[in-house]
Every structure is written in structure tokens, then in C-alpha cells.
Amino acid sequence: MTPNPTSRTRCDRTLAWLDLEAAFASNPSESVRHQVNESLRAQSTSCAWRMDALRIDAPHIHADLSKAAWDEATFASLIALVDQCSVAQHRDAMFGGVAINSTENRQVMHWLPRQSVETLKRMILKSNPSLVSGSIEFDAIDLISNFSREVLTARETLLSFVDELRADSHLPDGIHDVVNIGIGGSDLGPCMVVQALAQVASGGPRVHFVSNVDPFALEQALATCKPANTLFVVQSKTFSTIETKLNAQAAIDWLRAAGLNDIGAHMVAVSMNPSGAKAMGIERVFAMWDWVGGRYSVWSGIGLPVAIALGRAGFEAFLSGAADMDLHFASAPPDRNLPILLGAQDVLYRNFHGFTSRSVAPYAQALSRLPAYLQQLEMESNGKRVDASGAELPFATSAVVWGESGTNGQHAYFQQLHQGTDVVPIEIIAVKQPMAKGEAAERQHRTLLANAVAQAQAFMSGRADAGGHRHFDGGRPSNFFLLDSLTPASLGALIALYEHRVFVAGSLWGINSFDQFGVELGKVLAVDIEKRMLDKHVDGLDASTAALLGRLS
Ligand code: F6P
């Protein structure tokens, strides 16, 4: 039976929601402090609950949620909420290939390109225990065989290209520099991953990223590249994105200015729209599918720069770490299921505690682009004002996600996080093993980790022994994620964790997390404004916009 993706039960239409409303009827800010400080005050039963129930070992990630703003009763209501909103059924619909992106009538299958045949079978069997091997229902068989045909072939084509490129990259006429041209999901994921794993990548060309239409971005990237040894990867799911097309054209001009007219030899593309790419002279176009959303696409051809940087084995490990998290999401019971708990926490924080933002602090310089990546993932997915059926929502959705790597943030905005008037939950991500080797690096890494742990402690405990300006309330919630080491597999798992968390929150809110109509208006207006800049006319414009255009002419 195919579930109707728009007929899900929205969170505010459940008994669990009423329970949460009743529990939070008192002053919510007091409730936050109470729920976090409880672990300090009651050292017996509820502390044992925090230590047992709120520390989760998910694949590649240990999550300590014991400093979060929930108590046992709230936690139980959230698990009931997840059940009453049928999140597990919605998840299974996604994994079963149902078109849950209802506004665009598309399947949501970004998790598919990161499977091997084996992990896919495991996941199908785990999430549907009734389907024992030999009696897999036709949907699952279809999924596996379509997967083998299309996805595996596309991955192999991509990786063979990568093998060749990397093998020749040390030759005088090989490719020494790869420049990725793309924006949004066609930049943020691959750029973040390549930067995060730079220290484990070796043996391939250098990889650069250009996203902004500001010509300085391309100019800067090309400053150290030689045209004859440069390959451009033009990434655009639609091949209609103006920033990407203009940057690609500028790259073509740069090649031609160096006497290189065979564009196909220096430029490849990844797109669902090969004719768009071919119209620019790009012969080689790697596949992309409409069932992979842009911000979820690093696992598909959009991951090409990642594969170039890491090589075949590294890229496969990246995919398999994410597949491990898929299996966890598909099979762990809700109260031990990390994406489910985090998505439910997002709803609790936004709708009951009234937190408007969440700060992300990776205590790893290599992960410094993670907050930017998460901004698109979370805010483009769940920053919605209507539910999947188009009805206006009576409650708030996605928090603003922002952040900076630790310890840098500590010396900038942490003052406000500790003593400001708003409570901002923070997510600390730490890596146990240092990336760099040597005694000095170990010493610095220890300081880094000590700061990560101390901050979580300070947010929770505060400082009651000092008064006035030196007083810290404490009771400020945090989550702590610990990776043993930053590897392709653990990073893959971390990204998949966030993807699924966004899914769960969106599912509870009853929204479609997979469209992005909110980006359209600005694009349309920019075309009109640019035309007016050329024609120098402001007829019909509001006074404010007309005045700005006047300044620009
Ligand atoms: O404008 C937003 C957006 O559509 C994102 O969702 C997407 O990741 C980005 O633009 C780039 O789109 P494309 O890959 O089609 O160039």
C-alpha cells in the first residue's frame, strides 16, 4: 500500500502535543533551567536516567544528550509524539521510494547513491523485519534492481574517471588543479567535505571551489592554476543557475584566452540537464537524478570533487559511513534512535522552549564549513510556513542555524551564549584523535578537547558562587557529539545524521522538507532589476528600490 504523503498527522494534532503544552504552561524559561539543572540537583534517580537514556552510541558517533533541556516526562511525551505522528512510517515511505516530496511529486532518495547492494538489502530487511530474504516484496526488489542498474553504473563511471584523473595528476600534462563551479547544494557539501578531510587526502590534484558570482571568487581560485593543467567541474542539478553559468562562461573565456579551445578537455559537468551543459561546449556530463535534492546531493555525482580529493577508496568509505547511519535510522528503536531524538528535540526547543536559533560549534578547524553547510540543509529544508497540504502553520518551524569552530567562537560570541538574555542551545562536535601528528599537536589537541568539555559544563552548571556581573545562570542546554577520529566514514555518518534529523523535525511539523520555493522570488526579481540597470528605467518600482537603483546608475 502506498501511503499518502500529505495525510500525515501533524504534531499539533496529537495527544502528546497537548501533554507537552500542559507541561510547558508555566514560564518556559524557568522550565529550561529546571530541566537542565535537574541533573545537577537530583544526583540519584533522574541523573541515572540521564546517564542511561541520553547517551547514545550511533554508528561512528557518540552523542551525549544529557545536558539537553528535557526531563524524563518531556522525553516520554516526545517519543509518544514521534509515534502519534507516524514518523517511522514516513521514514519507511522515504526508504520505500514513495514520492514524499509531494509538492514536486518526487521521490526522496538521496540516501540511495550511498548504498552498496549489501547495505541496501540490510536496510530494507531491517526496516521491514517481516520481509525475510527470499520473500522480499516486489517494491523492495524493484528498488534493488533499479539501484544496481542505474546508481551503481553511474558511480562506477564517476569513479573510473576519478581513477584516471588521479593517476595522471603527477604527469606534466596531467590535471594538477580541479576547480568546482557550483552554488548552494552544488558547492556547500563537497566544499565542506573536501576541506574537512584535506588531511587524509593525498595523491590527487588540488581542488578549489568557486560559488559566488562575484568575479573575484573565480579570479582568486585561478590565481595559482595553469590553464593546460586545470579541469573545471561545473555542478548544477538544473543547469539554469545564473551564478554557475556565468562563472562557467568566465572559465571558458580564461581557457580560450590561453589558446585552449577544446573546452570538453578541460571542463566536465554534473547535471540532470545534459543539453544545458552541452550547449556550453561541455561534452562529458555525469548523471544526476531528480530524486536527489540539491542540498542532499554530495553522495551523488555532485560528490565528484570529494572523490577526486579522496580517491575511490576514500569516497566509498564516505558513502559507507553514511549508509551505516541510514541503517541506524531505519532500525533503532525511537528512544535510542539518534536522528529521531534530535529531530524531536528540535521541535521541543522551537515550539515549547521558544528557542529561535541553534549554534553549532565544531571543535575541529577542519569542520569550520560545517555550520554553513548545515544552514542550507536545515533552513532550506524546514524553513517553511505551510504544511505539506499547503495549510498555514500555527507554530514555528526551523531554528536559525549558525556557528563557528571552537575555540574561535569562545573568544567572540560565547559571552552572549553564557550571560545573554536569550537562551541559545549549542551543539558541540569534538574529535577524540588529533588530525596532526607529534607531541606539540597532541598538546594543542588536548587543550581543544578540554575547552569543548568545559564549555558544555559551564553552559549547564553556570556559576552561582559569584554575584552581579560575574554570575552565570547555567541551565543552558547543549548536545555533545564525539567522533573517535575525523575520517571519510565518520564524516559521512555525521552528515547523514543531520539529514535524517532534518527529516524527522520536518515530519513532525508536517511540512515538505524537500522543496525550496522560497528561493524563487528573489531570482525572478533579480532578472528584472538587471534589465532595469541596463535600460536605466525605474517605472512601476517602489520608491525605496528605485532610489537604490538610482544610486547604482
Ligand atoms: O537557489 C537554491 C538552489 O536551488 C538550491 O536548492 C540548490 O542547491 C542551488 O540553488 C543550486 O542549484 P543547481 O544545482 O540547480 O545549480
PDB file of C-alpha atoms and ligand atoms in Angstrom, residues 182-186 235-241 244 293-295 302 376 380 516 519 523, ligand 1:
ATOM      1  CA  GLY A 182      28.537  25.439  -8.396  1.00  0.00           C
ATOM      2  CA  ILE A 183      26.469  27.105  -5.704  1.00  0.00           C
ATOM      3  CA  GLY A 184      24.204  26.072  -2.820  1.00  0.00           C
ATOM      4  CA  GLY A 185      23.943  22.301  -2.663  1.00  0.00           C
ATOM      5  CA  SER A 186      26.299  22.052  -5.635  1.00  0.00           C
ATOM      6  CA  GLN A 235      27.947  21.347 -10.999  1.00  0.00           C
ATOM      7  CA  SER A 236      24.330  22.264 -11.415  1.00  0.00           C
ATOM      8  CA  LYS A 237      21.386  19.972 -10.972  1.00  0.00           C
ATOM      9  CA  THR A 238      19.233  22.196 -13.171  1.00  0.00           C
ATOM     10  CA  PHE A 239      21.933  23.883 -15.261  1.00  0.00           C
ATOM     11  CA  SER A 240      19.811  27.006 -15.058  1.00  0.00           C
ATOM     12  CA  THR A 241      21.552  28.705 -12.139  1.00  0.00           C
ATOM     13  CA  THR A 244      27.094  28.947 -12.089  1.00  0.00           C
ATOM     14  CA  GLY A 293      17.692  17.220  -3.721  1.00  0.00           C
ATOM     15  CA  GLY A 294      20.490  19.754  -4.238  1.00  0.00           C
ATOM     16  CA  ARG A 295      21.309  20.122  -0.535  1.00  0.00           C
ATOM     17  CA  ILE A 302      27.903  16.271  -7.024  1.00  0.00           C
ATOM     18  CA  GLN A 376      21.337  25.253   3.852  1.00  0.00           C
ATOM     19  CA  GLU A 380      16.207  25.449   3.162  1.00  0.00           C
ATOM     20  CA  GLN A 516      12.502  25.250  -1.752  1.00  0.00           C
ATOM     21  CA  VAL A 519      14.336  30.879  -3.195  1.00  0.00           C
ATOM     22  CA  LYS A 523      15.789  35.074  -8.588  1.00  0.00           C
TER      23      LYS A 523
HETATM   24  O1  F6P B   1      18.564  28.616  -5.128  1.00  0.00           O
HETATM   25  C1  F6P B   1      18.572  27.488  -4.325  1.00  0.00           C
HETATM   26  C2  F6P B   1      19.022  26.269  -5.065  1.00  0.00           C
HETATM   27  O2  F6P B   1      18.024  25.840  -5.931  1.00  0.00           O
HETATM   28  C3  F6P B   1      19.439  25.185  -4.107  1.00  0.00           C
HETATM   29  O3  F6P B   1      18.382  24.437  -3.647  1.00  0.00           O
HETATM   30  C4  F6P B   1      20.433  24.431  -4.918  1.00  0.00           C
HETATM   31  O4  F6P B   1      21.243  23.637  -4.108  1.00  0.00           O
HETATM   32  C5  F6P B   1      21.171  25.556  -5.589  1.00  0.00           C
HETATM   33  O5  F6P B   1      20.182  26.528  -5.855  1.00  0.00           O
HETATM   34  C6  F6P B   1      21.913  25.209  -6.842  1.00  0.00           C
HETATM   35  O6  F6P B   1      21.071  24.685  -7.816  1.00  0.00           O
HETATM   36  P1  F6P B   1      21.654  23.949  -9.093  1.00  0.00           P
HETATM   37  O7  F6P B   1      22.416  22.762  -8.624  1.00  0.00           O
HETATM   38  O8  F6P B   1      20.469  23.565  -9.920  1.00  0.00           O
HETATM   39  O9  F6P B   1      22.546  24.919  -9.806  1.00  0.00           O
END
